[in-house]
CSV table of C-alpha atoms and ligand atoms in Angstrom, one decimal:
chain,number,residue,atom,x,y,z
Y,1,UNK,CA,43.5,-54.1,145.9
Y,2,UNK,CA,42.3,-56.9,146.9
Y,3,UNK,CA,39.6,-59.7,145.8
Y,4,UNK,CA,38.0,-61.0,148.9
Y,5,UNK,CA,34.6,-62.2,148.7
Y,6,UNK,CA,32.2,-60.6,151.4
Y,7,UNK,CA,28.8,-62.3,151.9
Y,8,UNK,CA,26.5,-59.5,153.9
Y,9,UNK,CA,23.4,-60.3,156.2
Y,10,UNK,CA,20.9,-58.3,156.7
Y,11,UNK,CA,17.9,-58.5,159.5
Y,12,UNK,CA,16.4,-55.2,160.1
Y,13,UNK,CA,14.6,-52.5,158.5
Y,14,UNK,CA,14.2,-50.5,156.2
Y,15,UNK,CA,16.9,-48.6,157.1
Y,16,UNK,CA,18.7,-51.2,158.3
Y,17,UNK,CA,18.5,-52.4,155.0
Y,18,UNK,CA,19.6,-49.3,153.0
Y,19,UNK,CA,22.7,-49.5,155.1
Y,20,UNK,CA,23.4,-52.8,154.2
Y,21,UNK,CA,23.1,-51.8,150.3
Y,22,UNK,CA,25.4,-48.4,150.9
Y,23,UNK,CA,27.9,-50.7,152.7
Y,24,UNK,CA,27.6,-53.3,149.9
Y,25,UNK,CA,28.5,-50.6,147.4
Y,26,UNK,CA,31.5,-48.8,149.3
Y,27,UNK,CA,32.8,-52.5,149.8
Y,28,UNK,CA,32.9,-53.5,145.9
Y,29,UNK,CA,34.2,-50.3,145.6
Y,30,UNK,CA,36.6,-50.8,147.2
Y,31,UNK,CA,37.7,-54.5,145.7
Y,32,UNK,CA,35.8,-56.6,147.5
Y,33,UNK,CA,33.6,-59.3,145.8
Y,34,UNK,CA,29.8,-60.0,147.5
Y,35,UNK,CA,29.0,-63.4,147.5
Y,36,UNK,CA,25.6,-65.0,148.9
Y,37,UNK,CA,27.4,-68.0,150.1
Y,38,UNK,CA,28.6,-67.7,153.6
Y,39,UNK,CA,30.5,-71.0,153.0
Y,40,UNK,CA,32.8,-69.1,150.3
Y,41,UNK,CA,33.2,-65.8,151.9
Y,42,UNK,CA,36.4,-64.5,153.2
Y,43,UNK,CA,34.2,-62.3,155.8
Y,44,UNK,CA,30.6,-62.1,157.2
Y,45,UNK,CA,29.1,-59.2,158.3
Y,46,UNK,CA,25.6,-59.6,159.9
Y,47,UNK,CA,23.7,-56.4,159.8
Y,48,UNK,CA,21.5,-56.4,163.3
Y,49,UNK,CA,18.3,-55.2,164.5
Y,50,UNK,CA,17.6,-54.8,168.7
Y,51,UNK,CA,13.8,-53.8,168.4
Y,52,UNK,CA,12.3,-57.1,169.6
Y,53,UNK,CA,14.0,-59.8,171.2
Y,54,UNK,CA,13.2,-62.3,168.8
Y,55,UNK,CA,15.4,-60.2,166.0
Y,56,UNK,CA,18.4,-60.2,168.3
Y,57,UNK,CA,17.8,-64.6,169.0
Y,58,UNK,CA,18.0,-64.6,165.3
Y,59,UNK,CA,21.5,-63.1,165.2
Y,60,UNK,CA,22.5,-64.9,167.8
Y,61,UNK,CA,21.4,-68.2,166.2
Y,62,UNK,CA,23.1,-67.4,163.2
Y,63,UNK,CA,26.6,-66.2,165.2
Y,64,UNK,CA,26.0,-70.0,166.7
Y,65,UNK,CA,26.5,-71.2,162.9
Y,66,UNK,CA,29.4,-69.1,162.2
Y,67,UNK,CA,31.6,-69.9,165.2
Y,68,UNK,CA,31.2,-73.9,164.2
Y,69,UNK,CA,32.3,-72.5,160.7
Y,70,UNK,CA,35.0,-71.0,162.1
Y,71,UNK,CA,36.3,-74.3,163.5
Y,72,UNK,CA,37.2,-75.7,159.8
Y,73,UNK,CA,37.9,-72.0,158.5
Y,74,UNK,CA,39.8,-70.1,161.9
Y,75,UNK,CA,40.5,-67.4,159.0
Y,76,UNK,CA,37.0,-66.8,158.6
Y,77,UNK,CA,36.0,-63.2,159.5
Y,78,UNK,CA,32.7,-62.1,161.4
Y,79,UNK,CA,31.7,-58.4,161.8
Y,80,UNK,CA,28.5,-57.2,163.7
Y,81,UNK,CA,27.4,-53.9,162.9
Y,82,UNK,CA,24.0,-52.1,163.2
Y,83,UNK,CA,21.7,-51.4,166.2
Y,84,UNK,CA,22.6,-54.9,168.2
Y,85,UNK,CA,26.0,-53.7,168.1
Y,86,UNK,CA,25.3,-50.3,169.3
Y,87,UNK,CA,23.1,-51.8,172.2
Y,88,UNK,CA,25.4,-54.9,173.2
Y,89,UNK,CA,28.7,-53.0,171.9
Y,90,UNK,CA,31.7,-55.2,174.3
Y,91,UNK,CA,29.3,-57.9,175.3
Y,92,UNK,CA,28.7,-58.6,171.7
Y,93,UNK,CA,32.5,-58.6,171.1
Y,94,UNK,CA,32.9,-61.5,173.9
Y,95,UNK,CA,31.1,-63.7,171.5
Y,96,UNK,CA,33.7,-66.4,169.9
Y,97,UNK,CA,32.4,-65.8,166.6
Y,98,UNK,CA,32.6,-62.4,166.4
Y,99,UNK,CA,35.6,-60.3,165.5
Y,100,UNK,CA,34.3,-56.7,164.8
Y,101,UNK,CA,31.2,-54.8,166.6
Y,102,UNK,CA,30.3,-51.3,164.5
Y,103,UNK,CA,27.3,-49.5,165.2
Y,104,UNK,CA,25.0,-47.3,163.0
Y,105,UNK,CA,26.8,-43.9,163.6
Y,106,UNK,CA,30.2,-46.3,162.5
Y,107,UNK,CA,28.6,-47.3,159.4
Y,108,UNK,CA,31.0,-45.2,156.8
Y,109,UNK,CA,34.0,-46.5,158.7
Y,110,UNK,CA,33.3,-50.3,157.9
Y,111,UNK,CA,35.4,-51.1,155.4
Y,112,UNK,CA,38.5,-49.2,157.1
Y,113,UNK,CA,37.7,-51.3,160.0
Y,114,UNK,CA,37.1,-54.3,158.2
Y,115,UNK,CA,41.1,-53.9,156.7
Y,116,UNK,CA,42.2,-53.2,160.0
Y,117,UNK,CA,40.6,-56.3,161.5
Y,118,UNK,CA,42.3,-58.7,158.9
Y,119,UNK,CA,45.8,-57.5,158.9
Y,120,UNK,CA,45.9,-57.1,162.9
Y,121,UNK,CA,43.8,-59.9,163.3
Y,122,UNK,CA,42.7,-58.5,166.9
Y,123,UNK,CA,38.7,-57.7,167.7
Y,124,UNK,CA,37.6,-54.4,167.4
Y,125,UNK,CA,34.9,-52.3,169.0
Y,126,UNK,CA,33.7,-49.2,167.1
Y,127,UNK,CA,30.2,-47.7,168.6
Y,128,UNK,CA,29.3,-44.6,170.0
Y,129,UNK,CA,30.2,-44.3,173.8
Y,130,UNK,CA,27.3,-42.1,174.8
Y,131,UNK,CA,24.7,-42.1,171.7
Y,132,UNK,CA,22.4,-39.8,173.4
Y,133,UNK,CA,23.1,-36.2,173.3
Y,134,UNK,CA,21.5,-33.4,172.3
Y,135,UNK,CA,20.7,-33.4,168.4
Y,136,UNK,CA,22.6,-29.9,167.9
Y,137,UNK,CA,26.1,-31.2,169.6
Y,138,UNK,CA,28.9,-31.0,167.3
Y,139,UNK,CA,29.8,-34.6,167.6
Y,140,UNK,CA,26.4,-35.4,166.3
Y,141,UNK,CA,27.2,-32.9,162.9
Y,142,UNK,CA,30.3,-34.1,162.4
Y,143,UNK,CA,29.0,-37.3,162.3
Y,144,UNK,CA,26.0,-36.7,159.9
Y,145,UNK,CA,28.2,-35.0,157.8
Y,146,UNK,CA,30.4,-38.0,157.1
Y,147,UNK,CA,27.3,-40.5,157.4
Y,148,UNK,CA,26.1,-37.8,154.3
Y,149,UNK,CA,29.1,-38.4,152.4
Y,150,UNK,CA,29.5,-42.2,152.6
Y,151,UNK,CA,25.5,-42.1,151.7
Y,152,UNK,CA,26.0,-40.2,148.4
Y,153,UNK,CA,28.9,-41.5,147.1
Y,154,UNK,CA,27.7,-44.7,147.3
Y,155,UNK,CA,24.3,-45.0,146.6
Y,156,UNK,CA,23.2,-46.0,143.5
Y,157,UNK,CA,20.6,-47.7,140.9
Y,158,UNK,CA,22.4,-51.1,141.8
Y,159,UNK,CA,21.2,-50.9,145.9
Y,160,UNK,CA,18.0,-50.4,144.9
Y,161,UNK,CA,15.2,-52.6,143.3
Y,162,UNK,CA,14.9,-52.4,140.0
Y,163,UNK,CA,10.9,-50.6,140.7
Y,164,UNK,CA,11.9,-48.2,143.7
Y,165,UNK,CA,14.5,-46.9,145.5
Y,166,UNK,CA,14.6,-45.6,149.4
Y,167,UNK,CA,16.1,-42.5,150.4
Y,168,UNK,CA,16.6,-41.4,154.1
Y,169,UNK,CA,15.5,-38.0,155.2
Y,170,UNK,CA,16.2,-38.5,158.4
Y,171,UNK,CA,18.1,-40.5,161.2
Y,172,UNK,CA,17.4,-41.3,164.7
Y,173,UNK,CA,14.4,-40.4,166.8
Y,174,UNK,CA,13.6,-38.6,169.9
Y,175,UNK,CA,10.5,-39.7,170.3
Y,176,UNK,CA,10.9,-42.2,173.0
Y,177,UNK,CA,8.0,-44.3,173.0
Y,178,UNK,CA,8.1,-46.6,176.5
Y,179,UNK,CA,8.7,-49.7,174.7
Y,180,UNK,CA,11.3,-49.1,172.2
Y,181,UNK,CA,15.0,-49.2,171.6
Y,182,UNK,CA,15.1,-47.0,168.4
Y,183,UNK,CA,16.2,-43.7,170.0
Y,184,UNK,CA,19.1,-45.7,172.2
Y,185,UNK,CA,20.8,-47.7,169.3
Y,186,UNK,CA,20.1,-45.0,166.3
Y,187,UNK,CA,21.0,-42.1,168.3
Y,188,UNK,CA,19.2,-38.3,168.2
Y,189,UNK,CA,16.8,-37.2,165.3
Y,190,UNK,CA,18.7,-35.4,162.5
Y,191,UNK,CA,17.1,-34.2,159.0
Y,192,UNK,CA,19.3,-34.3,156.2
Y,193,UNK,CA,19.8,-31.2,154.2
Y,194,UNK,CA,17.3,-31.4,151.2
Y,195,UNK,CA,19.7,-30.6,148.8
Y,196,UNK,CA,21.5,-33.9,149.6
Y,197,UNK,CA,17.9,-35.9,149.3
Y,198,UNK,CA,17.4,-34.1,145.9
Y,199,UNK,CA,20.4,-35.1,144.5
Y,200,UNK,CA,20.3,-38.5,145.6
Y,201,UNK,CA,16.6,-38.6,144.2
Y,202,UNK,CA,17.9,-37.0,140.8
Y,203,UNK,CA,20.9,-39.3,141.0
Y,204,UNK,CA,18.8,-42.5,140.8
Y,205,UNK,CA,16.3,-41.0,138.4
Y,206,UNK,CA,18.6,-40.6,135.8
Y,207,UNK,CA,19.3,-44.7,136.3
Y,208,UNK,CA,15.6,-45.5,135.3
Y,209,UNK,CA,14.4,-45.5,139.1
Y,210,UNK,CA,10.4,-44.1,139.2
Y,211,UNK,CA,9.5,-44.6,142.6
Y,212,UNK,CA,10.9,-43.3,145.3
Y,213,UNK,CA,10.5,-43.7,149.2
Y,214,UNK,CA,11.3,-40.9,152.2
Y,215,UNK,CA,12.5,-42.8,154.9
Y,216,UNK,CA,12.8,-41.4,158.5
Y,217,UNK,CA,11.3,-43.1,162.1
Y,218,UNK,CA,9.3,-39.9,162.0
Y,219,UNK,CA,9.1,-38.7,158.9
Y,220,UNK,CA,6.8,-36.0,159.2
Y,221,UNK,CA,9.1,-33.8,161.9
Y,222,UNK,CA,11.2,-33.9,158.7
Y,223,UNK,CA,12.6,-30.5,159.5
Y,224,UNK,CA,15.5,-28.6,158.2
Y,225,UNK,CA,16.6,-24.7,158.3
Y,226,UNK,CA,18.6,-23.3,155.6
Y,227,UNK,CA,19.8,-19.4,154.7
Y,228,UNK,CA,16.5,-18.6,157.4
Y,229,UNK,CA,14.2,-20.9,155.3
Y,230,UNK,CA,12.8,-24.1,157.3
Y,231,UNK,CA,11.6,-26.9,154.9
Y,232,UNK,CA,8.9,-29.6,155.8
Y,233,UNK,CA,8.2,-32.9,154.6
Y,234,UNK,CA,5.8,-31.5,152.6
Y,235,UNK,CA,8.8,-29.0,150.8
Y,236,UNK,CA,10.1,-32.5,150.3
Y,237,UNK,CA,7.6,-33.8,148.7
Y,238,UNK,CA,7.2,-31.1,146.5
Y,239,UNK,CA,10.9,-30.9,145.5
Y,240,UNK,CA,11.0,-34.5,144.6
Y,241,UNK,CA,7.5,-34.2,142.2
Y,242,UNK,CA,9.6,-31.6,140.7
Y,243,UNK,CA,12.3,-34.4,139.4
Y,244,UNK,CA,10.8,-35.4,135.6
Y,245,UNK,CA,11.3,-38.8,135.7
Y,246,UNK,CA,9.8,-39.8,139.3
Y,247,UNK,CA,6.5,-40.9,139.2
Y,248,UNK,CA,5.9,-42.3,142.6
Y,249,UNK,CA,6.7,-41.2,145.8
Y,250,UNK,CA,6.0,-42.7,149.4
Y,251,UNK,CA,7.2,-41.7,152.9
Y,252,UNK,CA,7.8,-43.9,155.5
Y,253,UNK,CA,6.8,-43.6,159.0
Y,254,UNK,CA,4.4,-41.2,159.9
Y,255,UNK,CA,3.8,-40.2,163.7
Y,256,UNK,CA,0.0,-39.5,164.2
Y,257,UNK,CA,0.9,-36.9,167.2
Y,258,UNK,CA,3.3,-34.9,164.7
Y,259,UNK,CA,0.9,-34.7,161.9
Y,260,UNK,CA,0.2,-31.6,159.9
Y,261,UNK,CA,-2.6,-30.6,157.2
Y,262,UNK,CA,0.6,-29.6,155.1
Y,263,UNK,CA,1.4,-33.4,154.5
Y,264,UNK,CA,-2.2,-34.4,153.7
Y,265,UNK,CA,-2.7,-31.1,151.5
Y,266,UNK,CA,0.7,-32.2,149.7
Y,267,UNK,CA,-0.4,-35.6,148.8
Y,268,UNK,CA,-4.1,-34.1,147.6
Y,269,UNK,CA,-2.4,-31.4,145.4
Y,270,UNK,CA,0.9,-33.4,144.3
Y,271,UNK,CA,-0.2,-36.1,142.0
Y,272,UNK,CA,3.3,-37.9,142.0
Y,273,UNK,CA,2.2,-38.3,145.9
Y,274,UNK,CA,1.0,-41.4,146.4
Y,275,UNK,CA,-2.1,-41.6,148.4
Y,276,UNK,CA,-0.8,-44.1,151.1
Y,277,UNK,CA,0.1,-43.6,154.6
Y,278,UNK,CA,1.9,-46.0,157.1
Y,279,UNK,CA,0.9,-44.2,160.3
Y,280,UNK,CA,0.9,-46.8,163.4
Y,281,UNK,CA,-1.6,-46.1,166.5
Y,282,UNK,CA,0.1,-49.2,168.2
Y,283,UNK,CA,-2.9,-49.3,170.8
Y,284,UNK,CA,-6.7,-47.8,170.6
Y,285,UNK,CA,-6.8,-47.8,174.6
Y,286,UNK,CA,-6.1,-44.4,175.5
Y,287,UNK,CA,-4.5,-45.8,178.9
Y,288,UNK,CA,-1.9,-47.8,177.1
Y,289,UNK,CA,-1.3,-44.9,174.5
Y,290,UNK,CA,-0.5,-43.0,177.7
Y,291,UNK,CA,1.7,-45.9,179.5
Y,292,UNK,CA,3.5,-46.0,175.8
Y,293,UNK,CA,4.2,-42.3,176.1
Y,294,UNK,CA,2.3,-42.1,171.9
Y,295,UNK,CA,0.8,-38.3,172.8
Y,296,UNK,CA,-2.5,-39.1,171.4
Y,297,UNK,CA,-5.4,-40.6,172.4
Y,298,UNK,CA,-7.8,-43.1,170.2
Y,299,UNK,CA,-10.1,-39.9,169.7
Y,300,UNK,CA,-7.5,-38.0,168.3
Y,301,UNK,CA,-6.2,-41.0,166.2
Y,302,UNK,CA,-9.6,-41.6,164.6
Y,303,UNK,CA,-10.3,-37.5,164.0
Y,304,UNK,CA,-6.6,-37.1,162.6
Y,305,UNK,CA,-7.7,-40.5,160.3
Y,306,UNK,CA,-10.9,-38.7,159.5
Y,307,UNK,CA,-9.3,-35.6,158.8
Y,308,UNK,CA,-6.7,-37.3,156.2
Y,309,UNK,CA,-9.7,-39.4,154.6
Y,310,UNK,CA,-11.3,-36.0,153.8
Y,311,UNK,CA,-8.2,-34.1,152.4
Y,312,UNK,CA,-7.1,-37.4,150.4
Y,313,UNK,CA,-9.9,-38.9,149.0
Y,314,UNK,CA,-9.4,-43.0,149.0
Y,315,UNK,CA,-6.0,-42.8,151.0
Y,316,UNK,CA,-4.4,-46.7,152.0
Y,317,UNK,CA,-3.9,-46.2,155.8
Y,318,UNK,CA,-1.7,-49.1,157.4
Y,319,UNK,CA,-0.5,-49.4,161.3
Y,320,UNK,CA,1.7,-51.2,163.2
Y,321,UNK,CA,0.2,-52.7,166.9
Y,322,UNK,CA,1.9,-53.6,170.2
Y,323,UNK,CA,-0.1,-56.2,172.1
Y,324,UNK,CA,0.6,-57.4,175.7
Y,325,UNK,CA,1.8,-54.6,176.3
Y,326,UNK,CA,2.4,-54.0,180.2
Y,327,UNK,CA,-1.1,-53.9,182.0
Y,328,UNK,CA,-3.1,-54.2,178.9
Y,329,UNK,CA,-6.8,-55.6,180.0
Y,330,UNK,CA,-9.0,-57.8,177.6
Y,331,UNK,CA,-10.7,-54.1,177.9
Y,332,UNK,CA,-7.7,-52.2,176.9
Y,333,UNK,CA,-7.4,-55.2,174.0
Y,334,UNK,CA,-10.8,-54.8,172.6
Y,335,UNK,CA,-10.4,-51.0,172.5
Y,336,UNK,CA,-7.5,-52.0,169.9
Y,337,UNK,CA,-10.1,-53.9,168.0
Y,338,UNK,CA,-12.4,-51.8,167.8
Y,339,UNK,CA,-10.1,-49.0,166.3
Y,340,UNK,CA,-9.1,-51.4,163.8
Y,341,UNK,CA,-13.0,-51.2,163.0
Y,342,UNK,CA,-13.3,-48.0,162.8
Y,343,UNK,CA,-10.1,-47.2,160.6
Y,344,UNK,CA,-10.6,-50.3,157.9
Y,345,UNK,CA,-7.1,-50.5,157.8
Y,346,UNK,CA,-5.0,-51.8,154.4
Y,347,UNK,CA,-2.8,-53.5,156.2
Y,348,UNK,CA,-1.1,-53.7,159.6
Y,349,UNK,CA,1.8,-55.0,161.3
Y,350,UNK,CA,0.9,-56.6,164.9
Y,351,UNK,CA,3.7,-57.6,167.3
Y,352,UNK,CA,3.6,-59.2,170.7
Y,353,UNK,CA,5.4,-56.5,173.2
Y,354,UNK,CA,8.9,-57.7,173.9
Y,355,UNK,CA,10.5,-56.1,176.5
Y,356,UNK,CA,14.2,-54.1,175.9
Y,357,UNK,CA,16.7,-53.5,178.3
Y,358,UNK,CA,17.1,-49.9,179.3
Y,359,UNK,CA,13.9,-48.3,177.6
Y,360,UNK,CA,11.3,-47.0,180.5
Y,361,UNK,CA,8.5,-49.7,179.9
Y,362,UNK,CA,11.2,-52.1,180.6
Y,363,UNK,CA,12.5,-50.4,184.2
Y,364,UNK,CA,9.7,-49.3,185.7
Y,365,UNK,CA,6.8,-51.5,184.1
Y,366,UNK,CA,5.8,-55.4,184.6
Y,367,UNK,CA,6.1,-57.2,181.8
Y,368,UNK,CA,2.6,-58.8,183.1
Y,369,UNK,CA,0.3,-60.4,180.0
Y,370,UNK,CA,1.4,-64.0,179.9
Y,371,UNK,CA,3.3,-65.3,176.6
Y,372,UNK,CA,-0.2,-67.1,175.7
Y,373,UNK,CA,-2.3,-63.9,175.7
Y,374,UNK,CA,0.2,-61.9,173.8
Y,375,UNK,CA,-0.1,-64.7,171.2
Y,376,UNK,CA,-4.1,-64.9,171.3
Y,377,UNK,CA,-4.6,-61.4,171.2
Y,378,UNK,CA,-1.8,-61.3,168.2
Y,379,UNK,CA,-3.7,-63.9,166.4
Y,380,UNK,CA,-7.1,-62.0,167.2
Y,381,UNK,CA,-6.0,-58.7,165.4
Y,382,UNK,CA,-4.4,-60.4,162.4
Y,383,UNK,CA,-7.4,-62.3,161.6
Y,384,UNK,CA,-9.6,-59.0,162.1
Y,385,UNK,CA,-6.9,-57.0,160.0
Y,386,UNK,CA,-7.4,-59.9,157.3
Y,387,UNK,CA,-11.0,-59.9,157.4
Y,388,UNK,CA,-11.2,-56.1,156.8
Y,389,UNK,CA,-8.9,-56.5,153.9
Y,390,UNK,CA,-10.4,-58.8,152.2
Y,391,UNK,CA,-13.8,-57.3,152.3
Y,392,UNK,CA,-12.2,-54.0,151.1
Y,393,UNK,CA,-9.9,-55.8,148.1
Y,394,UNK,CA,-13.0,-57.2,146.6
Y,395,UNK,CA,-14.1,-53.5,145.2
Y,396,UNK,CA,-10.8,-54.2,142.9
Y,397,UNK,CA,-12.3,-57.2,141.3
Y,398,UNK,CA,-12.7,-56.5,138.0
Y,399,UNK,CA,-10.9,-53.1,138.0
Y,400,UNK,CA,-8.2,-52.5,136.1
Y,401,UNK,CA,-5.2,-50.8,138.0
Y,402,UNK,CA,-1.8,-49.6,137.1
Y,403,UNK,CA,1.0,-51.4,138.9
Y,404,UNK,CA,4.7,-50.9,139.0
Y,405,UNK,CA,6.5,-53.9,138.1
Y,406,UNK,CA,9.0,-54.9,140.9
Y,407,UNK,CA,10.1,-58.4,138.8
Y,408,UNK,CA,9.7,-62.6,138.7
Y,409,UNK,CA,7.6,-63.9,142.1
Y,410,UNK,CA,9.7,-65.6,144.8
Y,411,UNK,CA,7.2,-67.0,146.7
Y,412,UNK,CA,4.5,-69.3,145.0
Y,413,UNK,CA,1.5,-67.6,144.9
Y,414,UNK,CA,-2.2,-69.1,143.4
Y,415,UNK,CA,-1.9,-67.9,140.0
Y,416,UNK,CA,-2.7,-69.3,136.6
Y,417,UNK,CA,0.5,-71.7,135.5
Y,418,UNK,CA,3.5,-69.6,134.3
Y,419,UNK,CA,5.5,-70.4,131.1
Y,420,UNK,CA,8.8,-69.8,130.7
Y,421,UNK,CA,8.6,-66.0,128.8
Y,422,UNK,CA,5.4,-65.1,130.9
Y,423,UNK,CA,6.6,-65.9,134.6
Y,424,UNK,CA,4.6,-64.8,137.4
Y,425,UNK,CA,5.6,-61.1,138.3
Y,426,UNK,CA,4.8,-59.0,141.4
Y,427,UNK,CA,4.6,-55.6,141.6
Y,428,UNK,CA,2.5,-52.6,143.4
Y,429,UNK,CA,0.1,-50.2,143.0
Y,430,UNK,CA,0.4,-46.5,143.9
Y,431,UNK,CA,-1.8,-47.7,147.4
Y,432,UNK,CA,1.0,-50.3,147.6
Y,433,UNK,CA,-0.9,-53.4,147.0
Y,434,UNK,CA,0.4,-56.5,146.1
Y,435,UNK,CA,-0.3,-57.5,142.9
Y,436,UNK,CA,0.6,-60.6,141.3
Y,437,UNK,CA,0.3,-61.6,137.3
Y,438,UNK,CA,1.9,-63.4,134.3
Y,439,UNK,CA,3.9,-61.5,132.1
Y,440,UNK,CA,7.9,-60.9,130.6
Y,441,UNK,CA,10.5,-60.7,133.4
Y,442,UNK,CA,11.8,-58.0,130.8
Y,443,UNK,CA,8.6,-55.7,132.6
Y,444,UNK,CA,10.7,-55.4,135.7
Y,445,UNK,CA,10.8,-51.5,136.7
Y,446,UNK,CA,8.1,-50.3,133.8
Y,447,UNK,CA,4.6,-49.3,134.3
Y,448,UNK,CA,1.5,-52.1,133.8
Y,449,UNK,CA,-2.2,-52.1,133.5
Y,450,UNK,CA,-3.3,-55.4,135.4
Y,451,UNK,CA,-7.2,-56.4,135.3
Y,452,UNK,CA,-7.7,-57.9,138.5
Y,453,UNK,CA,-9.6,-61.0,138.6
Y,454,UNK,CA,-9.1,-62.5,142.3
Y,455,UNK,CA,-8.5,-60.7,145.5
Y,456,UNK,CA,-7.3,-61.9,149.1
Y,457,UNK,CA,-6.6,-60.3,152.0
Y,458,UNK,CA,-3.0,-59.3,151.1
Y,459,UNK,CA,-3.0,-59.6,147.6
Y,460,UNK,CA,-4.6,-59.1,144.0
Y,461,UNK,CA,-4.3,-61.5,141.2
Y,462,UNK,CA,-4.6,-60.5,137.7
Y,463,UNK,CA,-3.8,-60.5,133.9
Y,464,UNK,CA,-1.9,-57.3,131.9
Y,465,UNK,CA,-4.8,-55.7,129.7
Y,466,UNK,CA,-3.6,-53.6,127.0
Y,467,UNK,CA,-3.7,-50.1,127.2
N,1,SAH,N1,9.1,-44.9,164.2
N,1,SAH,C1,8.1,-46.4,164.0
N,1,SAH,C2,8.6,-47.5,164.1
N,1,SAH,C3,9.7,-48.0,164.4
N,1,SAH,S1,10.1,-49.7,165.0
N,1,SAH,C4,6.8,-45.9,164.6
N,1,SAH,O1,7.2,-44.8,165.5
N,1,SAH,O2,6.0,-46.1,164.0
N,1,SAH,C5,8.3,-50.9,164.1
N,1,SAH,C6,7.6,-50.6,165.1
N,1,SAH,O3,8.0,-52.4,165.8
N,1,SAH,C7,6.8,-50.2,165.8
N,1,SAH,O4,5.9,-49.3,165.3
N,1,SAH,C8,6.5,-51.1,166.9
N,1,SAH,O5,4.8,-51.5,166.7
N,1,SAH,C9,7.3,-52.2,167.1
N,1,SAH,N2,8.0,-52.4,168.3
N,1,SAH,C10,9.1,-51.2,168.7
N,1,SAH,N3,9.6,-51.8,170.0
N,1,SAH,C11,8.8,-52.8,169.9
N,1,SAH,C12,8.5,-53.9,171.4
N,1,SAH,N4,9.5,-52.8,172.2
N,1,SAH,N5,7.8,-54.8,171.3
N,1,SAH,C13,7.3,-55.0,170.4
N,1,SAH,N6,6.9,-54.5,169.3
N,1,SAH,C14,8.2,-53.2,168.9
N,2,SF4,FE1,10.6,-45.8,168.1
N,2,SF4,FE2,8.1,-44.4,169.0
N,2,SF4,FE3,10.5,-43.7,168.2
N,2,SF4,FE4,9.1,-45.0,166.6
N,2,SF4,S1,8.4,-42.8,167.0
N,2,SF4,S2,11.2,-45.3,166.4
N,2,SF4,S3,8.6,-46.4,168.2
N,2,SF4,S4,10.5,-44.3,169.9
N,3,F3S,FE1,15.8,-50.8,162.4
N,3,F3S,FE2,15.5,-52.7,164.2
N,3,F3S,FE3,17.2,-50.7,164.3
N,3,F3S,S1,14.3,-51.6,163.6
N,3,F3S,S2,16.2,-49.0,163.5
N,3,F3S,S3,17.3,-52.3,162.4
N,3,F3S,S4,16.4,-51.7,166.2
């Protein structure tokens, strides 16, 4: 056993963070010690994202710092794992700071690969050569089984917040939205066996976790066939609901073209399944939606939202939008603003289109919306989303909401002065509203009632109220 120190930094989405936490657990169990400081680490692992160019640039600038650090500490080992490693492979290994590059499908091999890199002192590349292959090919099956074993072995409550845990329901994606790199870095879509998902949920519940979020790039296409029965997302929700001490269940991300009523019905029928739907539209213009290969029109999306809201009253809807997709005119943009106005989202992420090498949009469409226009459209949509949320959130004033406490809030908020035994806490409602209030730090992981006294576009503020 060695007791080397390792610093692990994550740049990506929830999937990527989950990978990091599993890896951290595996490494600790194998005798490594985790450290927050790269300066005192023997090994630095960076888990990366390729979804936009900016995400990759941040990693390169980080690698620049590490290259500098290596001048004074030549034995420092740097590993780049995750989506960027899969996308760039040997090219990434050429970077003077990088000793090891391993893709998302090699996650379970990383502890052994690090050991090998230390012993052999040579650069190591571990990525999947042909990442796009049929989901039923034997290779995909073998990789999934190995990743599942790793995931079950190293998923512990320490990987998660006190209040909630994320469990992967699926890997990969088969949708090929024309702008998106994910299918090329995460591979074909594979649903994990319900047994394995339940086993993890059960274990986490026993350790005190009360909220579970099921993860998948298109979570509503979850399908697993076993002994002649096909399990869907609705079945998974039903099964996780049966775990006694689980109180709240969320699932992300839903794809509008794959949505079935059974999911909304499960939400309405099962009290533990929260009325929260993250279902990105990406655009409100039919021309752009078609060019994005999203598989629905703005009308179909709006009808779907209407149906969802008729089945699940008080449904909170969140979304993602891309501005400045190739060919997006002012009229297309207005159509997006119009859709946002009609849906009245709880919250949205707005992204500026970033061409990703190898995607259809990058190869065939010209990135012809000027940077300033993308920037302006981004700001305009954010303002609109915030204005709607600000208006809609006022309905919570004076109301008492059930909040699952995450812990002390890190960002300074405008709330009443804190005190040592009543620091500022942050928590979330079943609809995923962020609530800030003062209270004892021991409340982390517990449910409290908070009376809302102030609201803004993104946050609700209040005081704990006795039951
Ligand atoms: N599977 C999810 C999204 C995963 S990526 C879904 O289908 O909704 C998260 C978000 O990043 C996407 O919803 C999209 O809005 C944004 N995104 C993806 N590729 C992008 C690109 N090339 N440029 C800008 N934003 C992008
Ligand atoms: Fe990317 Fe589309 Fe798959 Fe989401 S559904 S990960 S946007 S290809
Ligand atoms: Fe996630 Fe980024 Fe990979 S969004 S799946 S870490 S490309």
